[in-house]
PDB file of C-alpha atoms in Angstrom:
ATOM      1  CA  SER O   1     108.612  80.618 108.595  1.00 48.00           C
ATOM      2  CA  ASN O   2     106.511  80.240 111.730  1.00 47.00           C
ATOM      3  CA  LEU O   3     106.564  83.974 112.350  1.00 54.00           C
ATOM      4  CA  ASP O   4     103.896  84.431 109.693  1.00 53.00           C
ATOM      5  CA  VAL O   5     101.266  82.313 111.410  1.00 55.00           C
ATOM      6  CA  GLY O   6      98.022  84.126 112.126  1.00 56.00           C
ATOM      7  CA  ARG O   7      99.167  87.388 110.636  1.00 55.00           C
ATOM      8  CA  PRO O   8      96.611  89.242 108.542  1.00 61.00           C
ATOM      9  CA  THR O   9      97.287  89.655 104.840  1.00 63.00           C
ATOM     10  CA  SER O  10     100.126  92.084 104.613  1.00 71.00           C
ATOM     11  CA  GLY O  11     102.168  94.110 102.210  1.00 78.00           C
ATOM     12  CA  ARG O  12     104.462  91.115 102.143  1.00 81.00           C
ATOM     13  CA  ASP O  13     101.776  88.919 100.542  1.00 86.00           C
ATOM     14  CA  GLN O  14     101.071  91.658  98.045  1.00 82.00           C
ATOM     15  CA  PHE O  15     104.788  91.814  97.291  1.00 82.00           C
ATOM     16  CA  ASP O  16     105.033  88.036  96.824  1.00 87.00           C
ATOM     17  CA  LEU O  17     102.060  88.116  94.465  1.00 86.00           C
ATOM     18  CA  LEU O  18     103.656  90.839  92.354  1.00 84.00           C
ATOM     19  CA  LYS O  19     106.936  88.959  92.361  1.00 86.00           C
ATOM     20  CA  LYS O  20     105.185  85.785  91.208  1.00 90.00           C
ATOM     21  CA  LYS O  21     103.365  87.649  88.435  1.00 88.00           C
ATOM     22  CA  ARG O  22     106.645  89.213  87.405  1.00 89.00           C
ATOM     23  CA  ARG O  23     108.397  85.848  87.302  1.00 94.00           C
ATOM     24  CA  ASP O  24     105.511  84.268  85.404  1.00 93.00           C
ATOM     25  CA  SER O  25     105.597  86.981  82.776  1.00 90.00           C
ATOM     26  CA  ILE O  26     109.386  86.664  82.395  1.00 94.00           C
ATOM     27  CA  ILE O  27     109.005  82.884  81.940  1.00 96.00           C
ATOM     28  CA  ASP O  28     106.192  83.394  79.400  1.00 94.00           C
ATOM     29  CA  ILE O  29     108.290  85.845  77.420  1.00 94.00           C
ATOM     30  CA  ILE O  30     111.249  83.461  77.300  1.00 96.00           C
ATOM     31  CA  LYS O  31     108.946  80.575  76.255  1.00 96.00           C
ATOM     32  CA  ASN O  32     107.355  82.660  73.514  1.00 94.00           C
ATOM     33  CA  ASN O  33     110.770  83.788  72.372  1.00 95.00           C
ATOM     34  CA  GLY O  34     111.829  80.238  71.511  1.00 95.00           C
ATOM     35  CA  GLY O  35     113.245  79.319  74.906  1.00 96.00           C
ATOM     36  CA  SER O  36     115.858  82.020  75.318  1.00 96.00           C
ATOM     37  CA  ALA O  37     115.865  85.793  75.541  1.00 96.00           C
ATOM     38  CA  SER O  38     118.158  88.711  76.172  1.00 95.00           C
ATOM     39  CA  ILE O  39     117.293  91.272  78.813  1.00 91.00           C
ATOM     40  CA  LYS O  40     116.447  93.620  75.925  1.00 90.00           C
ATOM     41  CA  ASP O  41     113.930  91.107  74.505  1.00 91.00           C
ATOM     42  CA  ILE O  42     112.289  90.748  77.897  1.00 91.00           C
ATOM     43  CA  ARG O  43     112.351  94.491  78.566  1.00 87.00           C
ATOM     44  CA  THR O  44     110.712  95.288  75.201  1.00 86.00           C
ATOM     45  CA  LYS O  45     107.952  92.735  75.637  1.00 86.00           C
ATOM     46  CA  ILE O  46     107.227  93.811  79.199  1.00 79.00           C
ATOM     47  CA  ASP O  47     107.030  97.432  78.107  1.00 69.00           C
ATOM     48  CA  ILE O  48     104.411  96.477  75.531  1.00 63.00           C
ATOM     49  CA  GLY O  49     102.420  95.418  78.589  1.00 58.00           C
ATOM     50  CA  GLN O  50     102.057  91.799  77.593  1.00 52.00           C
ATOM     51  CA  ASN O  51      99.654  89.850  79.846  1.00 54.00           C
ATOM     52  CA  GLY O  52      98.539  93.086  81.455  1.00 51.00           C
ATOM     53  CA  VAL O  53     101.646  93.131  83.611  1.00 54.00           C
ATOM     54  CA  SER O  54     102.633  96.674  84.407  1.00 57.00           C
ATOM     55  CA  SER O  55     106.176  97.441  83.477  1.00 65.00           C
ATOM     56  CA  PHE O  56     108.887  97.643  86.076  1.00 73.00           C
ATOM     57  CA  SER O  57     112.337  99.136  86.045  1.00 81.00           C
ATOM     58  CA  GLU O  58     115.360  97.702  84.293  1.00 82.00           C
ATOM     59  CA  LYS O  59     117.027  97.342  87.714  1.00 88.00           C
ATOM     60  CA  THR O  60     114.098  95.309  89.030  1.00 88.00           C
ATOM     61  CA  LEU O  61     114.179  93.136  85.936  1.00 90.00           C
ATOM     62  CA  GLN O  62     117.915  92.544  86.317  1.00 91.00           C
ATOM     63  CA  ARG O  63     117.493  91.673  89.983  1.00 93.00           C
ATOM     64  CA  GLU O  64     114.669  89.281  89.178  1.00 94.00           C
ATOM     65  CA  LEU O  65     116.714  87.549  86.454  1.00 95.00           C
ATOM     66  CA  VAL O  66     119.692  87.163  88.798  1.00 95.00           C
ATOM     67  CA  SER O  67     117.445  85.790  91.509  1.00 95.00           C
ATOM     68  CA  MET O  68     115.667  83.404  89.076  1.00 97.00           C
ATOM     69  CA  THR O  69     119.078  82.155  87.919  1.00 96.00           C
ATOM     70  CA  LYS O  70     120.159  81.614  91.535  1.00 97.00           C
ATOM     71  CA  ASP O  71     116.887  79.770  92.247  1.00 96.00           C
ATOM     72  CA  GLY O  72     117.588  77.459  89.312  1.00 96.00           C
ATOM     73  CA  VAL O  73     114.588  78.607  87.268  1.00 96.00           C
ATOM     74  CA  LEU O  74     116.792  80.033  84.514  1.00 97.00           C
ATOM     75  CA  TYR O  75     120.353  79.717  83.399  1.00 95.00           C
ATOM     76  CA  LYS O  76     122.302  82.372  81.594  1.00 96.00           C
ATOM     77  CA  THR O  77     125.107  82.548  79.106  1.00 96.00           C
ATOM     78  CA  GLY O  78     127.271  85.542  78.288  1.00 95.00           C
ATOM     79  CA  GLU O  79     127.945  88.671  80.265  1.00 90.00           C
ATOM     80  CA  LYS O  80     126.433  92.125  80.536  1.00 82.00           C
ATOM     81  CA  ARG O  81     124.578  93.162  77.379  1.00 79.00           C
ATOM     82  CA  TRP O  82     125.333  89.827  75.741  1.00 88.00           C
ATOM     83  CA  SER O  83     123.665  87.767  78.458  1.00 92.00           C
ATOM     84  CA  ARG O  84     120.972  85.388  77.318  1.00 96.00           C
ATOM     85  CA  TYR O  85     118.549  83.672  79.645  1.00 97.00           C
ATOM     86  CA  PHE O  86     117.244  80.156  79.070  1.00 97.00           C
ATOM     87  CA  LEU O  87     114.536  78.174  80.822  1.00 95.00           C
ATOM     88  CA  LYS O  88     116.013  75.278  82.817  1.00 89.00           C
TER      89      LYS O  88
END
């Protein structure tokens, strides 16, 4: 939006960078997992600290997966614990 013009680097940019790193690591995990993963698969691999990404909460991960699905980056099958996420 035009509101951002000329504003110094802010917490918002920092947030977007973290969000991008988070999304990238989720995508990497799904790729390396054969193209699909459960939230548990993703959670486990993030906790191992893959790609030097610091872990984040289960809630954050769920929110990110929902948002990535809405943005058309991923699609999911199943519900709740049985959900699996696939790269589009």
